[in-house]
Amino acid sequence: MKTKHFLLMIFLFLMGSQVISSQSEKSHLPVIDISKSYPKKEIRLQDIADSEYIPLETTDDVLLGNRLALSYVSDKYILIHEPIRGNIFIFNRDGTIYSHFNNKGQSGKEYAWIGDAGVIFDEKNEEIFVCNQSIQVYSLKGEYKRTLKINTVDNYSKVFNIDDEALLVYDDVIVDPGLEGNTKEYPYRLVSKKDGSLISVLNIHFPKRYSTRLAKTDKNSWSFVYQFYTESMYYGRDIMIADISSDTLYQLTPNRKLIPILTRKPSVHLSGDPRNVWVTFLTTDKFMIVGTILLDFNSAGGKIPFFMYEFETGEVTRVSFFDAEYGTKWGPGNSPAIAKNWIASLIQPSSIIDAYEKKRLNGNVDKFIKTLSEDDNPVVRILKFK
C-alpha cells in the first residue's frame, strides 16, 4: 500500500501543471444536510418551465426501436442512438432526418455495439464519437475517421464532451473479482479528441471509493447487480460532478476550471450501511436538484428524495414535481448535452395524442398534432426553465 501511494505521488509530481485543481476553498461552500427534515413543497412543472415539442421524421428507413438513447440536442441537430442494434440517427432541429448509419462489425473501423458511455456529438468539428472497446470517430455521414485507443468497457468508463479539443473520461470502480485493486483514486481525466492521449488529470482524489454495482459470485461464475449510475450531468457545456464517493460537488467548465459548488453532510464516509450517496439531476441558472440513494443491493429500490438548492437565496427544500401536461409526477433524469436551462426527453406519440385530447398540452403541438400517428417515431420534448 505504501508503494502504491508513493508511485501515485511520483505520477502526480510528473504531471505537474497538467493536474487541474479546484478554484476555491471548500470550507466556504454552502451545505446540504441530507439527514435534515427540510420543508417540503410540490412544484407545478409548467410554472417553472415551458415545453417545446419536435416530432421526429418517420420513414421506412428511419424507424426507431424500443431501446433508445437521446444523446444530444442543439439549435441545429438532434442525435439518437440504439445501443444494442448499433443504429445512429442524426436529425435536423426541425425533426427531419439528416443522416443515419450503423457501423457494427468486427473490423478495426467498426464497433461491436455501443457501450454504456454512449455516443458523443462534436458539432463544431462535425464528428461522432462512439464509445466501446475503443472510441471510434466518424463523420456525420458515418464515414470512419480514426480510433482513440481508450477502452471504455474494461474500466466501465463514462465519457463526456468538455471542449473542442478534449473529452472527459471517468473510470468507474472496478468490482470484478480479483481486479478491485485496479480502481483509480484519481478517476477523472481529460484526453485528446485527436489521438486519445492524456491531456490532464482532475485533482479530485478519492482514497475510498464506492460503487453502484455489486459483483455476485455463483460457483465458478460471477455477474453484476446494478442499482443505478450517474456521476456527472451536463449544465449546458459545463459538467456537474457529484461523485458518490465525494462530499463536494464540482462544476467543470469548458475552459477547464474545476469549481467546488456545494458540500454535503453527513459525510458519505460516515453515512452508515447501506451507504447514502448523492447525485445531481438538474442544474439551471436559478437552482440545482440533488437526489440521494441508498446503496442497498438487497432492496427493490424506492422513491428518490429530491433536494432543491436555490443559488440566489441559499434556501434548501425537499421538492416534488407535478407535470400538468400529462397529469403525473415528474422527476428529472439524465439529460443529454443541451443548452443551459434546457433539458430534453423522448415522449411516445400515444402519450402526446392522449394529452392533447384532454386539452393539457401547451407549446407548439398544434403545428403537427393532426399528422401525428401512434406508430410514428417518438417526439422530442424540450423543457426550457424560466
XYZ file of C-alpha atoms in Angstrom:
386
model
C 0.000 0.000 0.000
C 2.859 2.405 0.797
C 4.452 1.582 -2.535
C 1.175 2.297 -4.329
C 0.816 5.696 -2.681
C 4.480 6.541 -3.360
C 4.099 5.754 -7.062
C 0.922 7.823 -7.196
C 2.757 10.806 -5.692
C 5.523 10.442 -8.277
C 2.915 10.325 -11.056
C 1.202 13.491 -9.868
C 4.563 15.232 -9.435
C 5.492 14.399 -13.020
C 2.104 15.613 -14.206
C 2.896 18.999 -12.630
C 0.757 21.712 -14.162
C -1.289 19.095 -16.005
C -3.317 18.418 -12.868
C -6.465 20.559 -12.953
C -7.021 21.983 -9.471
C -10.168 23.368 -7.891
C -10.595 27.140 -7.825
C -11.865 27.895 -4.308
C -11.807 26.696 -0.722
C -14.332 24.004 0.124
C -14.760 25.250 3.687
C -16.742 28.284 2.495
C -19.215 26.359 0.363
C -22.964 26.055 1.042
C -24.017 22.779 2.652
C -26.899 20.384 2.039
C -27.664 18.235 5.087
C -29.262 15.151 3.577
C -30.260 13.890 7.039
C -32.263 17.054 7.812
C -36.059 17.369 7.511
C -36.253 20.315 5.128
C -39.596 21.993 4.338
C -41.496 20.174 1.580
C -43.136 21.702 -1.446
C -44.666 20.475 -4.693
C -43.846 22.437 -7.820
C -46.030 22.505 -10.904
C -43.574 21.898 -13.737
C -45.343 24.314 -16.081
C -44.838 27.149 -13.561
C -41.064 26.946 -13.948
C -40.604 25.618 -17.499
C -42.071 25.909 -20.995
C -42.369 22.945 -23.380
C -41.302 22.650 -26.995
C -42.103 19.512 -28.999
C -40.199 18.215 -32.032
C -41.728 15.234 -33.900
C -39.047 13.053 -35.479
C -39.446 12.097 -39.107
C -40.709 8.549 -39.683
C -39.842 6.685 -42.884
C -39.251 3.086 -43.896
C -35.513 3.674 -43.340
C -35.907 5.649 -40.118
C -37.868 3.528 -37.662
C -36.648 3.850 -34.086
C -36.818 0.798 -31.823
C -37.766 0.487 -28.167
C -34.291 0.892 -26.654
C -33.202 4.414 -27.462
C -30.848 7.000 -26.034
C -31.277 10.705 -26.714
C -27.676 11.890 -26.703
C -27.586 15.460 -27.974
C -29.836 18.400 -28.832
C -28.698 21.758 -30.213
C -30.129 24.572 -32.301
C -29.086 22.581 -35.363
C -29.119 18.837 -34.637
C -30.661 16.020 -32.584
C -28.692 12.791 -32.011
C -30.285 9.466 -31.048
C -28.627 6.049 -30.860
C -29.719 2.464 -30.259
C -27.116 0.756 -28.012
C -27.797 -2.879 -28.946
C -28.727 -2.526 -32.596
C -25.945 -0.011 -33.162
C -28.013 2.482 -35.152
C -27.106 6.172 -35.016
C -29.624 8.770 -36.192
C -28.892 12.459 -36.737
C -31.948 14.659 -37.187
C -32.117 18.291 -38.116
C -33.517 20.555 -35.398
C -36.937 20.501 -37.090
C -37.061 16.702 -36.774
C -36.278 15.826 -40.400
C -33.606 13.174 -40.875
C -30.112 14.410 -41.728
C -28.261 11.078 -41.782
C -28.217 7.643 -40.194
C -25.701 4.819 -40.141
C -24.824 1.531 -38.500
C -21.152 0.523 -38.421
C -21.468 -2.622 -36.314
C -18.830 -5.202 -37.089
C -15.515 -6.687 -36.076
C -13.059 -4.698 -38.170
C -10.886 -2.011 -36.645
C -13.103 0.632 -38.206
C -16.333 -0.704 -36.654
C -17.893 -1.228 -33.229
C -19.372 -4.440 -31.789
C -22.119 -2.467 -30.066
C -22.488 0.926 -28.437
C -21.324 0.823 -24.818
C -22.720 2.472 -21.710
C -20.524 5.512 -22.344
C -22.729 6.139 -25.377
C -22.257 8.446 -28.348
C -20.827 11.971 -28.282
C -21.602 14.638 -30.859
C -18.885 17.220 -31.572
C -20.885 19.698 -33.618
C -18.101 22.205 -34.223
C -15.737 19.567 -35.626
C -18.641 17.631 -37.212
C -17.598 14.339 -35.624
C -19.359 11.481 -33.851
C -17.526 9.568 -31.068
C -18.831 6.021 -30.481
C -17.650 4.528 -27.174
C -16.930 0.828 -26.743
C -13.751 -1.272 -26.539
C -12.192 1.814 -28.074
C -13.620 5.146 -29.187
C -14.334 5.188 -32.902
C -14.658 8.560 -34.611
C -16.914 9.078 -37.634
C -18.144 11.907 -39.815
C -21.790 12.954 -39.583
C -22.463 10.635 -42.526
C -20.853 7.647 -40.773
C -17.521 7.680 -42.590
C -14.661 6.281 -40.459
C -12.043 8.861 -39.466
C -9.868 7.429 -36.657
C -9.734 5.335 -33.470
C -8.882 6.549 -29.975
C -7.246 3.706 -28.028
C -9.390 4.192 -24.946
C -11.214 1.094 -23.719
C -14.439 2.324 -22.132
C -15.593 -1.215 -21.295
C -12.813 -2.610 -19.071
C -12.932 0.301 -16.620
C -16.676 0.865 -17.134
C -15.813 4.366 -18.221
C -18.166 7.213 -18.953
C -17.221 9.859 -21.480
C -18.334 13.493 -21.751
C -17.709 16.268 -24.258
C -15.901 19.085 -22.484
C -14.471 21.352 -25.215
C -13.298 21.456 -28.835
C -10.104 19.523 -28.092
C -10.840 17.229 -25.162
C -13.130 14.545 -23.785
C -13.672 13.977 -20.071
C -13.250 10.299 -19.173
C -14.476 8.918 -15.844
C -13.190 5.474 -14.776
C -15.678 3.699 -12.529
C -14.938 1.493 -9.545
C -13.764 -1.957 -10.651
C -15.690 -4.655 -8.802
C -14.619 -7.630 -10.939
C -13.310 -10.336 -8.548
C -9.535 -10.117 -8.326
C -9.281 -6.755 -10.091
C -10.562 -4.454 -7.368
C -7.040 -3.124 -6.776
C -7.023 -1.531 -10.226
C -9.578 1.083 -9.176
C -8.173 4.575 -9.667
C -8.006 7.118 -6.864
C -7.992 9.949 -9.430
C -10.724 8.744 -11.798
C -11.335 11.899 -13.891
C -9.031 12.728 -16.813
C -9.079 14.771 -19.990
C -7.980 13.058 -23.194
C -7.302 14.349 -26.679
C -10.021 14.090 -29.301
C -7.315 13.702 -31.931
C -5.449 10.645 -30.642
C -6.749 9.768 -27.161
C -3.560 10.860 -25.408
C -3.709 12.138 -21.834
C -4.069 15.908 -21.505
C -4.587 16.303 -17.765
C -5.910 14.708 -14.589
C -8.567 16.398 -12.473
C -7.463 16.998 -8.913
C -10.347 15.062 -7.382
C -8.856 12.397 -5.138
C -10.811 9.508 -3.596
C -8.801 7.337 -1.168
C -12.045 5.404 -0.591
C -14.470 4.800 -3.456
C -17.955 3.309 -3.560
C -19.743 1.626 -6.415
C -23.292 1.497 -7.694
C -22.526 -2.038 -8.882
C -22.010 -5.271 -6.996
C -20.343 -8.447 -8.221
C -22.163 -11.620 -7.170
C -20.200 -14.853 -7.281
C -22.043 -18.074 -8.094
C -19.816 -21.185 -8.070
C -17.269 -20.541 -10.822
C -19.010 -17.556 -12.402
C -19.986 -14.059 -11.390
C -22.336 -11.346 -12.557
C -23.177 -7.708 -11.835
C -26.096 -6.440 -9.829
C -26.927 -2.906 -10.993
C -28.767 -0.331 -8.956
C -28.169 2.911 -10.832
C -25.388 5.028 -12.177
C -24.840 8.731 -12.564
C -21.746 10.650 -11.564
C -21.947 13.699 -13.801
C -24.595 15.799 -15.512
C -24.409 18.391 -18.238
C -25.230 22.033 -17.463
C -25.040 23.426 -20.948
C -21.415 22.765 -21.889
C -20.390 22.682 -18.225
C -20.350 19.359 -16.396
C -21.596 18.961 -12.826
C -19.623 16.289 -10.969
C -21.412 14.832 -7.941
C -19.364 11.715 -7.448
C -20.904 9.283 -4.991
C -17.528 8.931 -3.226
C -17.207 12.665 -2.616
C -18.630 15.180 -0.148
C -18.107 18.016 -2.651
C -19.998 18.765 -5.850
C -17.873 20.329 -8.609
C -18.520 22.259 -11.796
C -16.109 21.673 -14.694
C -16.205 24.452 -17.285
C -15.201 24.346 -20.970
C -12.124 26.443 -20.109
C -11.176 23.569 -17.778
C -11.748 25.252 -14.439
C -12.814 22.908 -11.658
C -15.051 24.858 -9.288
C -16.436 23.472 -5.983
C -20.131 24.371 -5.728
C -21.722 22.509 -2.777
C -20.824 20.168 0.036
C -22.919 17.590 1.824
C -23.263 16.333 5.351
C -23.087 13.915 6.939
C -20.030 12.775 5.051
C -20.623 9.921 2.639
C -17.906 8.073 4.550
C -19.949 8.357 7.765
C -23.408 7.708 6.340
C -23.630 4.107 7.568
C -24.540 0.897 5.799
C -26.260 0.862 3.377
C -24.388 3.965 2.338
C -26.403 7.068 1.452
C -24.921 8.669 -1.687
C -25.895 11.745 -3.653
C -26.311 12.502 -7.331
C -27.123 15.663 -9.250
C -30.153 15.509 -11.540
C -30.675 19.034 -12.824
C -28.872 22.366 -12.786
C -30.273 25.667 -14.015
C -29.148 29.260 -13.522
C -31.566 29.536 -10.583
C -31.440 26.187 -8.796
C -29.949 22.719 -8.571
C -31.762 19.433 -7.915
C -29.830 16.839 -5.912
C -31.102 13.366 -5.059
C -29.946 10.741 -2.586
C -29.987 6.974 -2.969
C -29.168 4.145 -0.575
C -26.654 1.657 -1.949
C -28.812 -1.228 -0.804
C -28.393 -4.084 -3.274
C -30.859 -6.248 -1.348
C -33.677 -3.762 -1.808
C -36.129 -3.337 -4.684
C -35.498 0.399 -4.546
C -37.936 3.191 -3.902
C -38.606 6.874 -4.401
C -35.589 9.139 -4.688
C -35.806 12.198 -2.407
C -35.088 15.419 -4.309
C -33.491 18.458 -2.662
C -33.656 21.861 -4.358
C -30.848 24.315 -3.667
C -31.609 27.880 -4.818
C -28.464 29.795 -5.744
C -29.708 33.318 -5.023
C -31.188 32.713 -1.560
C -29.294 29.609 -0.432
C -32.625 28.032 0.521
C -32.874 24.228 0.566
C -36.229 22.442 0.268
C -37.416 18.898 -0.255
C -39.309 19.039 -3.552
C -41.576 17.011 -5.785
C -42.813 17.965 -9.242
C -46.202 17.643 -10.929
C -46.372 17.596 -14.731
C -49.760 19.122 -15.554
C -49.440 18.292 -19.258
C -49.546 14.567 -18.533
C -51.194 14.558 -15.108
C -48.306 12.682 -13.481
C -45.442 13.133 -11.083
C -42.258 14.248 -12.832
C -38.672 13.595 -11.938
C -35.539 14.998 -13.586
C -33.368 12.300 -15.135
C -30.219 12.010 -17.175
C -30.497 14.742 -19.769
C -28.392 14.841 -22.933
C -25.930 17.592 -23.759
C -28.072 20.630 -24.457
C -28.149 24.396 -23.883
C -28.119 25.809 -20.346
C -31.535 25.800 -18.653
C -32.859 23.259 -21.152
C -33.360 19.528 -20.772
C -34.817 17.056 -23.261
C -36.528 13.667 -23.297
C -38.417 11.371 -25.659
C -42.224 11.089 -25.459
C -44.229 8.384 -27.226
C -46.789 9.689 -29.766
C -49.639 7.904 -27.960
C -48.943 9.972 -24.829
C -48.843 13.175 -26.870
C -52.149 12.380 -28.573
C -53.862 11.453 -25.308
C -52.675 14.617 -23.528
C -53.766 16.765 -26.469
C -57.252 15.243 -26.499
C -57.526 16.087 -22.804
C -56.558 19.703 -23.628
C -53.493 19.609 -21.407
C -50.715 20.446 -23.830
C -49.115 23.832 -24.336
C -46.396 24.928 -26.717
C -46.256 24.171 -30.420
C -48.228 20.898 -30.576
C -50.975 22.380 -32.781
C -48.498 22.585 -35.666
C -48.098 18.808 -36.029
C -50.754 17.018 -33.985
C -53.087 16.393 -36.949
C -50.429 14.386 -38.788
C -49.039 12.553 -35.751
C -49.741 8.801 -35.613
C -49.285 6.404 -32.711
C -46.973 4.367 -34.955
C -44.633 7.301 -35.579
C -41.212 7.761 -34.040
C -41.025 9.351 -30.572
C -41.341 13.091 -30.116
C -38.553 15.125 -28.515
C -39.774 17.266 -25.650
C -37.570 20.177 -24.591
C -38.198 21.832 -21.239
C -36.937 25.397 -21.098
C -36.624 26.588 -17.500
C -37.634 30.192 -16.851
